[in-house]
């Protein structure tokens, strides 16, 4: 006769009433298990369960597992001793109707760079956006519609042009925006009018532009590879730049200057696969799909356009979906295509490719009006990019200086995109506008990058030590708890406009996020 074995552990031998604990168990040679005492129910033969401690004193968790084959059984138990908290915040929240745009990822507006004219920052009820695309014409300091009428440069960029690019980017400082940048020599049309320049001169221009982009790197959302061909989209070059050798040369130059500073986006996944020599998605290159959900191949994106060696649509799509999770995927619409632009199909398509940004200016106009008529437009744009919600918060504390504070936060990513940058979260305790204490939460305990799109709510539970006596602080007046989620870039870390918002409202339907301070207000901590 075989012997049943069972083990059971609880993660917290001491705790507070209202706190959750994780009970983990495992049984060998058993076919069923039953919980008893502080918990109950039928269990599998191995697992982990989060339980809420509701009783002060000793809480005993027991389990009995048995074998249906020979009737053998065994039991195990673990205990946690719970004390009543002296201070408590327990709050639930609801989803905010419209997404608060963030430079971490949102639909993008457009800028006529040399005119300093920003437009389409709001559309369909969304906005203002915090990502701005800037086409920068290198053929002349002219409005974008006139770029193609200029003669292509035949030598290095002039000092006035470089100074103008520097100043044009700098004007966005403090705006809360990041820039999606593309350098071009033309704005179409396809053909002889869409001039670019030889590859050696492109390399020279990249070298000249690198110090400017690196100077402003904290404000760069991503750099589209640009430079080559019509609209800088790496096709129909008039200077012979569509060969594999030239493309790889330009990618090498871009990575040499900008790897690790901000994402570099290529137009076609096939071109990226040819460059890499593998279908393993990289961490330093992303993609922009300028015909997103707009025909059967996304304008050649899934047809190996300009890439005769990579033509399998399934390979290209799977690779692009992987790139969206390792780096970045952005796009824009290009034509009306009912098969993918119904509300349901567009949502399914976007869940697969996880756009971190999509053009807020929908072209052609009929695409936007159709999305609007179908009821998809605002619904869609609200999910593009980074949208993190808080569903619940619980803070449990004892009185006394340096007392432990138990924090449990239920967060969910309801956007298509994700949090890309490491953003250490800080718990801020305050009386009105007076700050009482500020405790940074280690990334090992709360890393918002762990919130995968579409994966459902996730509970982050951890203990902090508060240097002040929270009991005295609460007795002296209203003690409010907030989360400060600053930008990871040192130059932006103190600016409320770059802080990450939580897209939730409290029980009185007030926004959790306070744009004037950049804080996400959880609620008041009350004596018990």
mmCIF file of N, CA, C and O in Angstrom, residues 292-293 317 321 329 339-355 376 379-380 383 416:
data_model
loop_
_atom_site.group_PDB
_atom_site.id
_atom_site.type_symbol
_atom_site.label_atom_id
_atom_site.label_comp_id
_atom_site.label_asym_id
_atom_site.label_seq_id
_atom_site.Cartn_x
_atom_site.Cartn_y
_atom_site.Cartn_z
ATOM 1 N N UNK A 292 -2.475 49.888 -41.769
ATOM 2 C CA UNK A 292 -3.001 48.982 -40.751
ATOM 3 C C UNK A 292 -4.471 48.638 -41.011
ATOM 4 O O UNK A 292 -5.309 49.530 -41.175
ATOM 5 N N UNK A 293 -4.761 47.337 -41.057
ATOM 6 C CA UNK A 293 -6.137 46.838 -41.210
ATOM 7 C C UNK A 293 -6.842 47.487 -42.397
ATOM 8 O O UNK A 293 -8.052 47.705 -42.368
ATOM 9 N N UNK A 317 3.159 37.846 -39.971
ATOM 10 C CA UNK A 317 2.215 38.273 -38.943
ATOM 11 C C UNK A 317 2.644 37.796 -37.558
ATOM 12 O O UNK A 317 2.590 38.560 -36.582
ATOM 13 N N UNK A 321 3.619 40.221 -34.386
ATOM 14 C CA UNK A 321 2.979 40.113 -33.071
ATOM 15 C C UNK A 321 4.020 39.953 -31.977
ATOM 16 O O UNK A 321 3.875 40.512 -30.874
ATOM 17 N N UNK A 329 5.039 48.483 -31.765
ATOM 18 C CA UNK A 329 4.317 48.438 -33.031
ATOM 19 C C UNK A 329 3.409 49.660 -33.086
ATOM 20 O O UNK A 329 2.631 49.906 -32.152
ATOM 21 N N UNK A 339 -13.681 44.284 -44.065
ATOM 22 C CA UNK A 339 -13.411 42.981 -43.463
ATOM 23 C C UNK A 339 -12.675 43.104 -42.125
ATOM 24 O O UNK A 339 -12.822 42.245 -41.259
ATOM 25 N N UNK A 340 -11.867 44.142 -41.966
ATOM 26 C CA UNK A 340 -11.113 44.306 -40.723
ATOM 27 C C UNK A 340 -11.506 45.550 -39.941
ATOM 28 O O UNK A 340 -10.976 45.763 -38.853
ATOM 29 N N UNK A 341 -12.405 46.362 -40.474
ATOM 30 C CA UNK A 341 -12.722 47.617 -39.799
ATOM 31 C C UNK A 341 -14.104 47.633 -39.164
ATOM 32 O O UNK A 341 -14.597 48.695 -38.754
ATOM 33 N N UNK A 342 -14.750 46.471 -39.059
ATOM 34 C CA UNK A 342 -15.921 46.394 -38.189
ATOM 35 C C UNK A 342 -15.421 46.459 -36.754
ATOM 36 O O UNK A 342 -14.247 46.174 -36.470
ATOM 37 N N UNK A 343 -16.287 46.815 -35.833
ATOM 38 C CA UNK A 343 -15.853 46.970 -34.435
ATOM 39 C C UNK A 343 -15.217 45.693 -33.904
ATOM 40 O O UNK A 343 -14.132 45.723 -33.315
ATOM 41 N N UNK A 344 -15.868 44.564 -34.137
ATOM 42 C CA UNK A 344 -15.380 43.301 -33.580
ATOM 43 C C UNK A 344 -14.067 42.880 -34.220
ATOM 44 O O UNK A 344 -13.114 42.502 -33.525
ATOM 45 N N UNK A 345 -13.978 42.965 -35.548
ATOM 46 C CA UNK A 345 -12.772 42.507 -36.229
ATOM 47 C C UNK A 345 -11.583 43.424 -35.966
ATOM 48 O O UNK A 345 -10.448 42.960 -35.817
ATOM 49 N N UNK A 346 -11.822 44.715 -35.894
ATOM 50 C CA UNK A 346 -10.736 45.648 -35.603
ATOM 51 C C UNK A 346 -10.179 45.401 -34.209
ATOM 52 O O UNK A 346 -8.966 45.463 -33.984
ATOM 53 N N UNK A 347 -11.050 45.088 -33.272
ATOM 54 C CA UNK A 347 -10.608 44.802 -31.908
ATOM 55 C C UNK A 347 -9.773 43.519 -31.868
ATOM 56 O O UNK A 347 -8.707 43.477 -31.239
ATOM 57 N N UNK A 348 -10.214 42.485 -32.555
ATOM 58 C CA UNK A 348 -9.463 41.227 -32.593
ATOM 59 C C UNK A 348 -8.092 41.447 -33.235
ATOM 60 O O UNK A 348 -7.066 40.970 -32.741
ATOM 61 N N UNK A 349 -8.083 42.174 -34.338
ATOM 62 C CA UNK A 349 -6.843 42.457 -35.064
ATOM 63 C C UNK A 349 -5.870 43.245 -34.171
ATOM 64 O O UNK A 349 -4.668 42.951 -34.113
ATOM 65 N N UNK A 350 -6.399 44.222 -33.469
ATOM 66 C CA UNK A 350 -5.558 45.068 -32.620
ATOM 67 C C UNK A 350 -5.066 44.315 -31.395
ATOM 68 O O UNK A 350 -3.950 44.569 -30.912
ATOM 69 N N UNK A 351 -5.860 43.411 -30.871
ATOM 70 C CA UNK A 351 -5.397 42.590 -29.754
ATOM 71 C C UNK A 351 -4.211 41.722 -30.172
ATOM 72 O O UNK A 351 -3.350 41.401 -29.352
ATOM 73 N N UNK A 352 -4.163 41.353 -31.442
ATOM 74 C CA UNK A 352 -3.049 40.528 -31.898
ATOM 75 C C UNK A 352 -1.764 41.344 -32.059
ATOM 76 O O UNK A 352 -0.693 40.907 -31.652
ATOM 77 N N UNK A 353 -1.883 42.558 -32.629
ATOM 78 C CA UNK A 353 -0.673 43.313 -32.976
ATOM 79 C C UNK A 353 -0.341 44.426 -31.989
ATOM 80 O O UNK A 353 0.682 45.090 -32.125
ATOM 81 N N UNK A 354 -1.174 44.645 -30.992
ATOM 82 C CA UNK A 354 -0.869 45.480 -29.830
ATOM 83 C C UNK A 354 -0.310 46.852 -30.182
ATOM 84 O O UNK A 354 0.791 47.218 -29.772
ATOM 85 N N UNK A 355 -1.037 47.674 -30.955
ATOM 86 C CA UNK A 355 -0.497 48.987 -31.317
ATOM 87 C C UNK A 355 -0.235 49.872 -30.098
ATOM 88 O O UNK A 355 -1.128 50.084 -29.273
ATOM 89 N N UNK A 376 -17.162 52.601 -33.538
ATOM 90 C CA UNK A 376 -15.856 52.029 -33.198
ATOM 91 C C UNK A 376 -14.800 53.063 -32.852
ATOM 92 O O UNK A 376 -13.831 52.749 -32.169
ATOM 93 N N UNK A 379 -14.118 54.104 -29.132
ATOM 94 C CA UNK A 379 -13.879 52.822 -28.475
ATOM 95 C C UNK A 379 -12.499 52.277 -28.830
ATOM 96 O O UNK A 379 -11.747 51.804 -27.965
ATOM 97 N N UNK A 380 -12.134 52.376 -30.108
ATOM 98 C CA UNK A 380 -10.847 51.894 -30.572
ATOM 99 C C UNK A 380 -9.700 52.745 -30.025
ATOM 100 O O UNK A 380 -8.734 52.226 -29.449
ATOM 101 N N UNK A 383 -8.384 52.365 -26.552
ATOM 102 C CA UNK A 383 -7.588 51.188 -26.220
ATOM 103 C C UNK A 383 -6.198 51.189 -26.844
ATOM 104 O O UNK A 383 -5.354 50.373 -26.476
ATOM 105 N N UNK A 416 -4.394 48.127 -25.698
ATOM 106 C CA UNK A 416 -3.715 47.221 -26.620
ATOM 107 C C UNK A 416 -2.215 47.216 -26.355
ATOM 108 O O UNK A 416 -1.544 46.208 -26.549
#
